[in-house]
Coordinates of C-alpha atoms in Angstrom, one line a residue:
Chain A
M1 CA 96.3 1.2 -15.9
A2 CA 95.6 4.8 -16.8
A3 CA 95.3 3.9 -20.5
R4 CA 92.9 1.0 -19.7
G5 CA 90.8 3.4 -17.5
L6 CA 90.5 5.8 -20.4
D7 CA 89.6 3.1 -22.7
R8 CA 86.8 1.9 -20.5
E9 CA 85.5 5.5 -20.1
A10 CA 85.6 5.9 -23.8
R11 CA 83.6 2.7 -24.3
Q12 CA 81.0 3.6 -21.7
G13 CA 80.7 7.1 -23.2
L14 CA 80.2 5.7 -26.7
A15 CA 77.7 3.1 -25.5
L16 CA 75.7 5.9 -23.8
V17 CA 75.7 8.3 -26.7
A18 CA 74.9 5.4 -29.2
P19 CA 71.0 5.6 -29.0
P20 CA 70.6 9.3 -29.7
F21 CA 73.4 9.2 -32.3
A22 CA 71.8 6.2 -34.0
Y23 CA 68.5 8.0 -34.1
V24 CA 70.1 11.1 -35.7
L25 CA 71.9 8.9 -38.3
L26 CA 68.7 7.1 -39.1
V27 CA 66.3 10.0 -39.2
M28 CA 68.5 12.8 -40.3
A29 CA 71.8 11.6 -41.9
A30 CA 70.3 8.6 -43.9
P31 CA 67.5 10.7 -45.4
L32 CA 70.0 13.4 -46.4
L33 CA 72.1 10.8 -48.1
V34 CA 69.1 9.4 -49.9
M35 CA 68.3 12.9 -51.0
L36 CA 71.8 13.3 -52.3
A37 CA 71.6 9.9 -54.1
T38 CA 68.2 10.8 -55.6
S39 CA 69.7 13.9 -57.1
L40 CA 72.7 12.1 -58.5
F41 CA 71.2 8.8 -59.8
L42 CA 67.8 9.7 -61.0
F43 CA 66.6 12.0 -63.8
K44 CA 63.0 12.6 -64.6
T45 CA 62.2 12.4 -68.3
G46 CA 58.4 12.4 -68.2
Y47 CA 55.3 11.6 -66.2
R48 CA 56.5 8.8 -63.8
E49 CA 59.4 8.1 -66.1
Y50 CA 62.9 8.2 -64.7
V51 CA 66.3 7.3 -66.1
E52 CA 68.6 5.6 -63.6
G53 CA 72.3 5.8 -63.4
F54 CA 74.9 8.5 -62.3
T55 CA 74.1 11.9 -63.8
L56 CA 74.8 15.5 -63.2
A57 CA 71.9 16.5 -65.3
N58 CA 69.8 17.7 -62.3
Y59 CA 72.5 19.9 -61.1
L60 CA 73.2 21.3 -64.6
Q61 CA 69.5 22.1 -64.9
V62 CA 69.5 23.8 -61.4
W63 CA 72.4 26.0 -62.3
A64 CA 71.0 26.8 -65.7
D65 CA 67.7 27.8 -64.3
P66 CA 67.3 31.6 -64.0
I67 CA 64.5 31.1 -61.5
F68 CA 66.7 29.1 -59.2
R69 CA 69.4 31.8 -59.3
A70 CA 66.9 34.5 -58.7
L71 CA 65.3 32.8 -55.7
M72 CA 68.6 31.7 -54.3
L73 CA 69.9 35.2 -54.5
R74 CA 66.7 36.6 -52.9
S75 CA 66.9 34.1 -50.1
L76 CA 70.5 35.0 -49.4
W77 CA 69.7 38.7 -49.6
V78 CA 66.8 38.3 -47.2
A79 CA 68.7 36.1 -44.8
G80 CA 71.7 38.5 -44.9
L81 CA 69.5 41.5 -44.1
V82 CA 67.7 39.6 -41.3
T83 CA 71.0 38.5 -39.8
L84 CA 72.4 42.1 -39.9
A85 CA 69.2 43.5 -38.4
T86 CA 68.8 40.9 -35.6
V87 CA 72.5 41.0 -34.6
V88 CA 72.8 44.8 -34.6
L89 CA 69.5 45.2 -32.7
A90 CA 70.3 42.4 -30.3
F91 CA 73.8 43.4 -29.3
P92 CA 72.8 46.4 -27.1
V93 CA 70.2 44.2 -25.4
A94 CA 72.7 41.4 -24.7
Y95 CA 75.2 44.1 -23.5
F96 CA 72.5 45.5 -21.2
L97 CA 71.7 42.1 -19.8
S98 CA 75.3 41.2 -19.2
F99 CA 76.7 44.5 -17.8
V100 CA 73.8 46.4 -16.4
V101 CA 71.1 44.0 -15.1
S102 CA 71.8 42.7 -11.6
P103 CA 72.7 39.0 -11.4
Q104 CA 69.4 38.0 -9.7
R105 CA 67.4 39.6 -12.5
K106 CA 69.2 38.1 -15.4
A107 CA 67.3 34.8 -15.5
L108 CA 64.0 36.8 -15.5
W109 CA 65.1 38.9 -18.4
L110 CA 66.3 35.9 -20.4
F111 CA 63.0 34.2 -19.7
L112 CA 61.0 37.2 -20.9
I113 CA 63.0 37.4 -24.1
T114 CA 62.7 33.7 -24.9
I115 CA 58.9 33.4 -24.3
P116 CA 57.7 34.9 -27.6
F117 CA 60.1 32.7 -29.4
W118 CA 58.4 29.5 -28.1
T119 CA 54.9 30.5 -28.9
S120 CA 52.8 30.1 -32.0
Y121 CA 55.3 30.8 -34.8
L122 CA 52.6 30.6 -37.4
I123 CA 50.2 33.1 -35.7
R124 CA 53.1 35.5 -34.9
V125 CA 54.0 35.5 -38.6
F126 CA 50.4 36.0 -39.6
L127 CA 50.0 38.8 -37.1
W128 CA 52.7 40.7 -39.0
S129 CA 50.5 40.6 -42.1
V130 CA 47.7 42.2 -39.9
I131 CA 50.2 44.8 -38.6
L132 CA 51.4 45.7 -42.1
A133 CA 48.1 45.3 -44.0
P134 CA 46.5 48.2 -45.9
N135 CA 43.9 48.5 -43.1
G136 CA 46.5 47.3 -40.5
V137 CA 48.0 48.6 -37.3
V138 CA 50.8 50.7 -38.9
N139 CA 48.5 52.3 -41.4
S140 CA 45.8 53.0 -38.7
I141 CA 48.3 54.8 -36.5
L142 CA 49.8 56.8 -39.4
D143 CA 46.3 57.7 -40.6
F144 CA 45.2 58.6 -37.0
F145 CA 48.0 61.2 -36.9
G146 CA 47.1 62.4 -40.4
L147 CA 50.6 61.4 -41.7
I148 CA 49.3 59.6 -44.8
E149 CA 46.6 60.2 -47.4
R150 CA 46.1 56.6 -48.5
P151 CA 47.3 53.4 -46.9
L152 CA 50.9 52.4 -47.5
R153 CA 51.4 49.1 -49.4
M154 CA 53.8 47.1 -47.3
L155 CA 52.8 43.4 -47.7
N156 CA 54.0 41.1 -50.4
S157 CA 57.5 42.6 -50.4
V158 CA 61.0 41.6 -49.4
E159 CA 61.0 44.3 -46.8
A160 CA 57.9 42.9 -45.0
I161 CA 59.6 39.4 -45.1
V162 CA 62.7 40.9 -43.5
V163 CA 60.8 42.6 -40.7
T164 CA 58.8 39.5 -39.9
L165 CA 61.8 37.2 -39.9
S166 CA 63.9 39.6 -37.9
H167 CA 61.2 39.5 -35.2
A168 CA 60.9 35.8 -35.3
Y169 CA 64.7 35.1 -34.9
A170 CA 65.5 37.9 -32.5
P171 CA 66.0 35.8 -29.4
F172 CA 68.3 33.5 -31.3
A173 CA 70.7 36.4 -31.8
I174 CA 70.6 37.7 -28.2
L175 CA 71.5 34.5 -26.4
P176 CA 74.9 33.6 -28.0
I177 CA 76.1 37.2 -27.7
F178 CA 74.9 37.3 -24.1
V179 CA 76.8 34.1 -23.3
A180 CA 80.0 35.5 -24.9
L181 CA 79.7 38.8 -23.0
E182 CA 79.2 36.9 -19.7
R183 CA 82.5 35.0 -20.3
I184 CA 84.5 38.2 -20.5
D185 CA 86.8 38.7 -17.5
R186 CA 85.7 42.0 -16.0
A187 CA 89.3 42.6 -14.9
L188 CA 90.3 43.0 -18.6
L189 CA 87.9 46.0 -18.9
E190 CA 89.4 47.6 -15.8
A191 CA 92.8 47.0 -17.2
G192 CA 91.9 48.8 -20.4
R193 CA 90.6 51.8 -18.4
D194 CA 93.6 51.8 -16.1
L195 CA 95.8 51.9 -19.1
G196 CA 94.2 55.2 -20.1
E197 CA 91.6 54.1 -22.7
N198 CA 88.2 55.8 -22.5
R199 CA 84.9 53.9 -22.4
V200 CA 84.4 53.9 -26.1
M201 CA 87.9 52.7 -26.9
T202 CA 87.8 50.0 -24.2
F203 CA 84.5 48.8 -25.7
L204 CA 86.0 48.8 -29.2
R205 CA 89.4 47.3 -28.3
V206 CA 88.5 44.9 -25.5
T207 CA 84.8 44.1 -25.2
L208 CA 83.9 43.9 -28.9
P209 CA 86.7 41.6 -30.0
L210 CA 86.0 39.3 -27.0
A211 CA 82.3 39.2 -27.8
M212 CA 83.0 38.3 -31.5
P213 CA 82.6 34.5 -31.0
G214 CA 79.1 35.2 -29.8
V215 CA 78.4 37.5 -32.6
V216 CA 79.6 35.0 -35.2
A217 CA 77.5 32.2 -33.5
A218 CA 74.5 34.5 -33.5
A219 CA 74.9 35.4 -37.2
L220 CA 75.1 31.7 -38.2
I221 CA 72.3 30.6 -36.0
V222 CA 70.0 33.3 -37.6
F223 CA 71.4 33.0 -41.1
I224 CA 71.1 29.3 -41.7
P225 CA 67.5 28.7 -40.7
T226 CA 66.2 31.9 -42.3
I227 CA 67.5 30.9 -45.7
G228 CA 65.2 27.9 -45.6
D229 CA 62.2 29.6 -44.1
Y230 CA 58.9 28.5 -45.7
V231 CA 56.1 30.0 -43.6
T232 CA 57.0 33.7 -43.9
P233 CA 57.4 34.0 -47.7
T234 CA 54.1 32.0 -48.0
L235 CA 52.1 34.1 -45.5
I236 CA 53.7 37.6 -45.8
G237 CA 54.9 37.3 -49.4
G238 CA 51.4 36.2 -50.4
G239 CA 53.0 33.7 -52.9
R240 CA 54.4 36.7 -54.8
V241 CA 57.9 36.7 -53.2
P242 CA 58.8 33.0 -53.1
M243 CA 62.1 32.0 -51.6
I244 CA 64.2 28.8 -52.1
A245 CA 62.1 26.7 -49.6
N246 CA 59.0 27.4 -51.7
M247 CA 60.9 26.2 -54.8
I248 CA 62.0 23.0 -53.2
Q249 CA 58.5 22.3 -52.0
S250 CA 57.0 23.0 -55.4
Q251 CA 59.5 20.8 -57.3
M252 CA 59.2 17.9 -54.7
L253 CA 55.4 17.9 -54.4
D254 CA 53.5 20.0 -57.0
Q255 CA 55.8 19.1 -59.9
D256 CA 56.5 15.7 -58.4
N257 CA 60.1 15.9 -59.6
R258 CA 62.0 14.6 -56.6
P259 CA 65.4 14.3 -58.3
L260 CA 65.4 18.0 -59.3
G261 CA 63.9 19.1 -55.9
S262 CA 66.6 17.1 -54.2
A263 CA 69.3 18.8 -56.4
I264 CA 67.9 22.2 -55.5
A265 CA 67.9 21.3 -51.7
V266 CA 71.5 19.9 -51.9
T267 CA 72.7 22.9 -53.9
A268 CA 71.2 25.4 -51.5
M269 CA 72.8 23.5 -48.5
L270 CA 76.2 23.6 -50.3
V271 CA 75.9 27.3 -50.9
V272 CA 75.0 27.9 -47.3
A273 CA 77.8 25.7 -46.0
V274 CA 80.4 27.4 -48.2
L275 CA 79.2 30.9 -47.1
A276 CA 79.2 29.8 -43.4
A277 CA 82.8 28.4 -43.8
V278 CA 83.9 31.7 -45.5
F279 CA 82.3 33.7 -42.8
M280 CA 84.0 31.7 -40.1
A281 CA 87.3 31.9 -41.9
L282 CA 87.0 35.7 -42.1
N283 CA 86.4 35.8 -38.3
R284 CA 89.2 33.3 -37.6
R285 CA 91.3 35.7 -35.6
F286 CA 88.4 36.5 -33.2
L287 CA 87.4 32.8 -32.8
K288 CA 91.0 31.8 -31.8
V289 CA 91.2 34.0 -28.7
R290 CA 88.4 32.0 -27.0
A291 CA 89.9 30.9 -23.8
Chain B
M1 CA 73.3 58.1 -17.9
R2 CA 74.4 55.2 -20.2
P3 CA 72.6 52.4 -18.3
N4 CA 69.3 54.3 -18.5
W5 CA 69.5 54.7 -22.2
L6 CA 70.4 51.0 -22.6
G7 CA 67.6 50.1 -20.2
A8 CA 65.1 52.1 -22.2
Y9 CA 66.2 50.5 -25.4
A10 CA 65.9 47.1 -23.9
L11 CA 62.4 47.8 -22.8
L12 CA 61.5 49.1 -26.3
Y13 CA 63.0 45.9 -27.7
L14 CA 60.9 43.8 -25.4
L15 CA 57.8 45.7 -26.5
F16 CA 58.8 44.9 -30.1
L17 CA 59.1 41.2 -29.3
Y18 CA 55.7 41.1 -27.6
A19 CA 53.8 43.5 -30.0
P20 CA 52.2 40.7 -32.1
I21 CA 51.3 38.6 -29.1
L22 CA 49.7 41.6 -27.4
L23 CA 47.5 42.2 -30.5
L24 CA 46.1 38.6 -30.2
P25 CA 43.6 39.1 -27.4
L26 CA 42.5 42.5 -28.8
F27 CA 41.3 40.8 -32.0
A28 CA 40.1 37.6 -30.2
F29 CA 37.6 39.6 -28.1
N30 CA 36.7 42.1 -30.9
D31 CA 33.1 42.0 -32.1
A32 CA 34.0 42.2 -35.8
T33 CA 34.6 39.7 -38.6
I34 CA 37.5 41.7 -40.0
V35 CA 40.7 41.7 -38.1
A36 CA 41.6 45.4 -38.2
F37 CA 41.4 48.7 -36.3
P38 CA 39.3 50.4 -35.0
L39 CA 38.0 47.8 -32.6
R40 CA 34.2 47.4 -32.5
G41 CA 33.2 46.0 -29.1
F42 CA 33.6 43.1 -26.8
T43 CA 32.5 39.5 -27.6
T44 CA 33.3 36.0 -26.5
Q45 CA 31.6 34.6 -29.7
W46 CA 34.9 33.5 -31.3
F47 CA 35.9 31.4 -28.3
G48 CA 32.5 29.7 -28.5
E49 CA 33.0 29.0 -32.2
M50 CA 36.4 27.6 -31.4
W51 CA 35.0 25.3 -28.7
E52 CA 32.3 23.8 -31.0
N53 CA 34.7 23.2 -33.9
A54 CA 35.0 19.4 -34.5
T55 CA 38.0 19.5 -36.9
L56 CA 39.8 21.7 -34.4
R57 CA 39.1 19.2 -31.7
R58 CA 40.5 16.4 -33.8
A59 CA 43.6 18.6 -34.6
L60 CA 44.0 19.2 -30.9
G61 CA 43.8 15.5 -30.1
N62 CA 46.5 14.7 -32.7
S63 CA 48.7 17.5 -31.6
L64 CA 48.6 16.4 -28.0
I65 CA 49.4 12.8 -28.9
I66 CA 52.3 13.9 -31.1
A67 CA 53.7 16.5 -28.6
G68 CA 53.4 14.0 -25.7
S69 CA 55.1 11.2 -27.6
S70 CA 57.8 13.4 -29.1
A71 CA 58.5 15.0 -25.7
V72 CA 58.9 11.6 -24.0
L73 CA 61.1 10.1 -26.8
S74 CA 63.3 13.1 -27.3
T75 CA 63.8 13.6 -23.5
C76 CA 64.7 9.9 -23.1
L77 CA 67.2 10.0 -26.0
G78 CA 68.4 13.4 -24.6
I79 CA 69.2 11.9 -21.2
F80 CA 71.7 9.5 -22.9
A81 CA 73.3 12.3 -24.9
A82 CA 73.5 14.8 -22.0
R83 CA 74.9 12.2 -19.6
A84 CA 77.5 11.0 -22.1
S85 CA 78.6 14.5 -23.0
T86 CA 78.9 15.8 -19.4
R87 CA 80.4 12.7 -17.7
F88 CA 82.5 10.9 -20.3
R89 CA 85.3 11.6 -22.7
F90 CA 85.2 9.5 -25.8
P91 CA 86.6 9.6 -29.4
A92 CA 84.9 11.9 -31.9
K93 CA 82.9 13.5 -29.1
G94 CA 82.7 16.9 -30.8
G95 CA 81.5 15.4 -34.1
I96 CA 79.0 13.1 -32.6
M97 CA 77.5 15.8 -30.3
G98 CA 77.6 18.3 -33.2
A99 CA 75.6 15.9 -35.4
I100 CA 73.0 15.3 -32.6
M101 CA 72.6 19.1 -32.1
L102 CA 72.5 19.8 -35.9
P103 CA 68.7 19.7 -36.3
L104 CA 68.6 22.9 -34.3
V105 CA 70.0 24.9 -37.2
L106 CA 69.2 22.7 -40.2
P107 CA 66.3 24.3 -42.0
E108 CA 63.1 22.3 -41.2
I109 CA 62.1 22.2 -44.9
I110 CA 65.3 20.2 -45.5
V111 CA 64.5 17.8 -42.6
A112 CA 60.9 17.4 -43.8
M113 CA 61.7 16.9 -47.5
S114 CA 64.5 14.4 -47.0
L115 CA 62.3 12.4 -44.6
L116 CA 59.4 12.6 -47.0
V117 CA 61.5 11.3 -49.9
V118 CA 62.6 8.3 -47.8
L119 CA 59.2 7.5 -46.3
L120 CA 57.5 7.7 -49.7
S121 CA 60.1 5.5 -51.4
I122 CA 59.9 2.8 -48.8
G123 CA 56.1 2.9 -48.9
V124 CA 55.3 4.2 -45.4
T125 CA 51.9 5.7 -45.0
L126 CA 52.0 9.2 -43.7
S127 CA 50.3 9.6 -40.3
I128 CA 50.9 11.1 -36.9
V129 CA 53.5 8.4 -36.3
T130 CA 55.7 9.9 -39.1
V131 CA 55.3 13.3 -37.5
I132 CA 56.4 11.9 -34.1
V133 CA 59.5 10.5 -35.8
G134 CA 60.4 14.0 -37.2
H135 CA 59.5 15.9 -34.1
T136 CA 61.6 13.7 -31.9
L137 CA 64.5 14.6 -34.0
I138 CA 64.1 18.4 -33.8
C139 CA 63.0 18.4 -30.1
M140 CA 66.1 16.4 -29.0
P141 CA 68.6 19.3 -29.2
Y142 CA 66.3 21.5 -27.0
A143 CA 65.9 18.7 -24.5
I144 CA 69.7 18.1 -24.5
T145 CA 70.4 21.8 -23.9
V146 CA 68.2 21.8 -20.8
L147 CA 69.4 18.4 -19.6
T148 CA 73.1 19.3 -20.0
T149 CA 72.6 22.2 -17.6
A150 CA 71.1 19.7 -15.1
F151 CA 73.8 17.1 -15.6
A152 CA 76.8 19.4 -16.0
S153 CA 77.7 20.2 -12.4
L154 CA 76.6 17.1 -10.7
D155 CA 79.3 16.2 -8.3
P156 CA 80.8 12.8 -9.4
A157 CA 81.5 12.2 -5.7
F158 CA 77.8 11.5 -5.1
E159 CA 77.8 8.7 -7.5
E160 CA 81.1 7.3 -6.3
A161 CA 79.8 7.4 -2.7
A162 CA 76.7 5.4 -3.7
Q163 CA 78.9 2.9 -5.5
D164 CA 81.3 2.6 -2.5
L165 CA 78.3 1.9 -0.3
G166 CA 77.5 -1.1 -2.5
E167 CA 75.1 0.2 -5.1
S168 CA 75.5 -1.0 -8.7
K169 CA 76.1 1.6 -11.5
W170 CA 72.5 1.5 -12.4
G171 CA 71.4 1.7 -8.8
A172 CA 73.6 4.7 -8.2
F173 CA 72.1 6.3 -11.3
R174 CA 68.5 5.6 -10.3
L175 CA 68.8 6.4 -6.6
V176 CA 71.3 9.4 -6.6
I177 CA 71.6 11.0 -10.1
L178 CA 68.0 10.7 -11.4
P179 CA 66.4 12.5 -8.4
L180 CA 69.0 15.2 -8.6
V181 CA 68.3 15.8 -12.3
M182 CA 64.6 15.2 -12.1
P183 CA 63.7 19.0 -12.3
G184 CA 65.8 19.2 -15.5
I185 CA 64.0 16.2 -17.0
I186 CA 60.6 17.7 -16.3
S187 CA 61.8 21.0 -17.8
A188 CA 63.1 19.2 -20.9
L189 CA 59.8 17.3 -21.3
L190 CA 57.8 20.6 -21.1
I191 CA 60.2 22.4 -23.5
S192 CA 60.0 19.5 -26.1
F193 CA 56.3 19.4 -25.7
T194 CA 56.0 23.1 -26.5
V195 CA 58.3 22.9 -29.5
S196 CA 56.4 20.0 -30.9
L197 CA 53.0 21.5 -30.3
D198 CA 54.1 24.6 -32.2
E199 CA 56.0 22.9 -35.1
F200 CA 54.4 23.4 -38.5
I201 CA 56.7 22.4 -41.4
I202 CA 57.3 18.8 -40.5
A203 CA 53.6 18.3 -39.5
F204 CA 52.5 20.0 -42.7
F205 CA 54.5 17.6 -44.9
L206 CA 54.6 14.4 -42.9
A207 CA 51.1 14.1 -41.4
G208 CA 49.3 12.9 -44.5
N209 CA 45.7 14.0 -44.2
Q210 CA 45.8 14.2 -40.3
P211 CA 45.4 17.8 -39.0
T212 CA 47.5 19.1 -36.2
L213 CA 46.9 22.5 -34.5
P214 CA 49.5 24.4 -36.6
T215 CA 48.4 22.8 -39.9
Y216 CA 44.8 23.4 -39.1
I217 CA 45.6 27.1 -38.3
F218 CA 47.5 27.4 -41.6
S219 CA 44.6 25.9 -43.6
Q220 CA 42.2 28.4 -42.0
L221 CA 44.4 31.5 -42.5
R222 CA 43.2 31.6 -46.2
F223 CA 39.6 32.1 -45.1
P224 CA 39.0 35.6 -43.8
A225 CA 35.8 34.4 -42.0
S226 CA 37.8 32.0 -39.8
I227 CA 40.5 34.5 -38.7
P228 CA 38.7 35.8 -35.6
M229 CA 38.3 32.3 -34.3
I230 CA 42.0 31.6 -35.1
M231 CA 42.9 34.7 -33.0
A232 CA 40.9 33.2 -30.1
L233 CA 42.7 29.9 -30.6
G234 CA 46.0 31.8 -30.7
T235 CA 45.2 33.6 -27.4
V236 CA 44.5 30.2 -25.7
L237 CA 47.7 28.6 -27.2
V238 CA 49.9 31.5 -26.1
L239 CA 48.5 31.4 -22.6
L240 CA 49.0 27.7 -22.5
S241 CA 52.6 28.0 -23.7
I242 CA 53.4 30.7 -21.2
V243 CA 52.1 28.5 -18.3
M244 CA 54.0 25.5 -19.5
L245 CA 57.2 27.5 -20.0
T246 CA 56.9 29.1 -16.6
I247 CA 56.6 25.7 -15.0
A248 CA 59.6 24.5 -17.0
E249 CA 61.6 27.5 -15.9
Y250 CA 60.6 26.9 -12.3
F251 CA 61.9 23.3 -12.5
R252 CA 65.0 24.2 -14.4
R253 CA 65.9 26.8 -11.8
R254 CA 65.2 24.4 -9.0
G255 CA 67.4 21.8 -10.7
A256 CA 70.1 24.4 -11.2
A257 CA 69.9 25.4 -7.5
R258 CA 70.0 21.8 -6.4
T259 CA 73.2 21.0 -8.3
G260 CA 74.7 24.4 -7.5
Q261 CA 74.8 25.5 -11.1
N262 CA 75.5 29.0 -12.3
D263 CA 72.2 30.3 -13.8
R264 CA 72.3 31.0 -17.5
G265 CA 68.7 30.6 -18.7
F266 CA 67.6 28.5 -21.7
L267 CA 70.1 27.7 -24.4

């Protein structure tokens, strides 16, 4: 009877989840598989000429390409810096929200933090080019106080891209850390203090390890989409600091080499997946204590 | 003293988050064709230009159709997923729900390019319909997050009571559950609408020659003469998003209060 009941529940659950799951299979999974197949079974030999059949030629070409390696490394470097900046800057805010703000005020703070994230991504990114421009906000302020003789050149650099992306992905880092901090049983902190630890040691030995699942989630949630960001290198880099997304787009459309473009996309995804897996493995001991 | 330092830091952080948005109205009302300091004077000229722009109006029309359709589709699909994940246990649940939520972190360039390869190879003409297909995919995780909060702490006793009183499963869902989660549904619709309205990459690659608001903005950013008008447009869009998100938040909280949910904010 119990087994039958569970069976029925399982069937009902599967029937319910089928429409959204089918949509995801059709619109996300199937295209990704087609992309994989395109990279493995087609090779472009000339204008609208393709050789069919299994081949690793696209992948060999990708790995042999110094431009791919340079752009991939740059994307990883940028995403790594952005992740570090967002997580380090966001942690104190998440801590403040969880431990200092009164419970009635928390929702308001969260709302205020998330609002900029939902609005006009494109214009926000563009405004950073206004802020960092030679006649922009930062230079105007520095000039006003007489701190510089001539405007600083900040645009079209990796640093400018990092600043812009750190701003764009900031809320993504706060929320998972906040949720992890909220889950911490406050009695554990008291126990730490009762056992003679001071505030700093309690934070380092109790709060921080318990918050690590949130930190790991925040890092991944920021790292993965930033690698593939297209808008910021285009607008802030001014075309001079391309990242991997620009290369995928250029191969797919400008060069019209879809097999090679697909191979770049698949390779980039594999690199990111491997790094994410390594990162999670390194933090395994923190992720296990989640209870 | 520690809370004060933290509070001051949090306020500074908030200022950092809002800095670009606060600049928007400054430049939108500034009487100069160059977007830079010092400001020159007050004008509403750029809003007038924006109002008379025919391409912009077409882009707005397209964006509203796309955002409206994607919001309805992703919320409907999201209701199934949220209901299944909060009420039922089934095999491979973690994997299935993970796949459904994956578009949240998958870089949009990958989603856009893989869809583009498929659509082009089966000969589909790019239009706002193809954008709706893509936007529904990426809006769905957001809708599900909001809806899960609404469905999560629904007391199953309500539904059982309705069924004991002779309602069918569907009747119990329509008469008891649906009204209880309605605030969550409205909130999910508004959030998906906002996400779709603001989405650029998928619209850029899948819209063919149809403009949407973000792709129109992107095309104009190359022309310095159009920038002040874009600042005016940005001001309007930011205000519009804030209004919609505030309404969404209101309904989400009302829904949370109705089902006795612990409040955690979006996501």
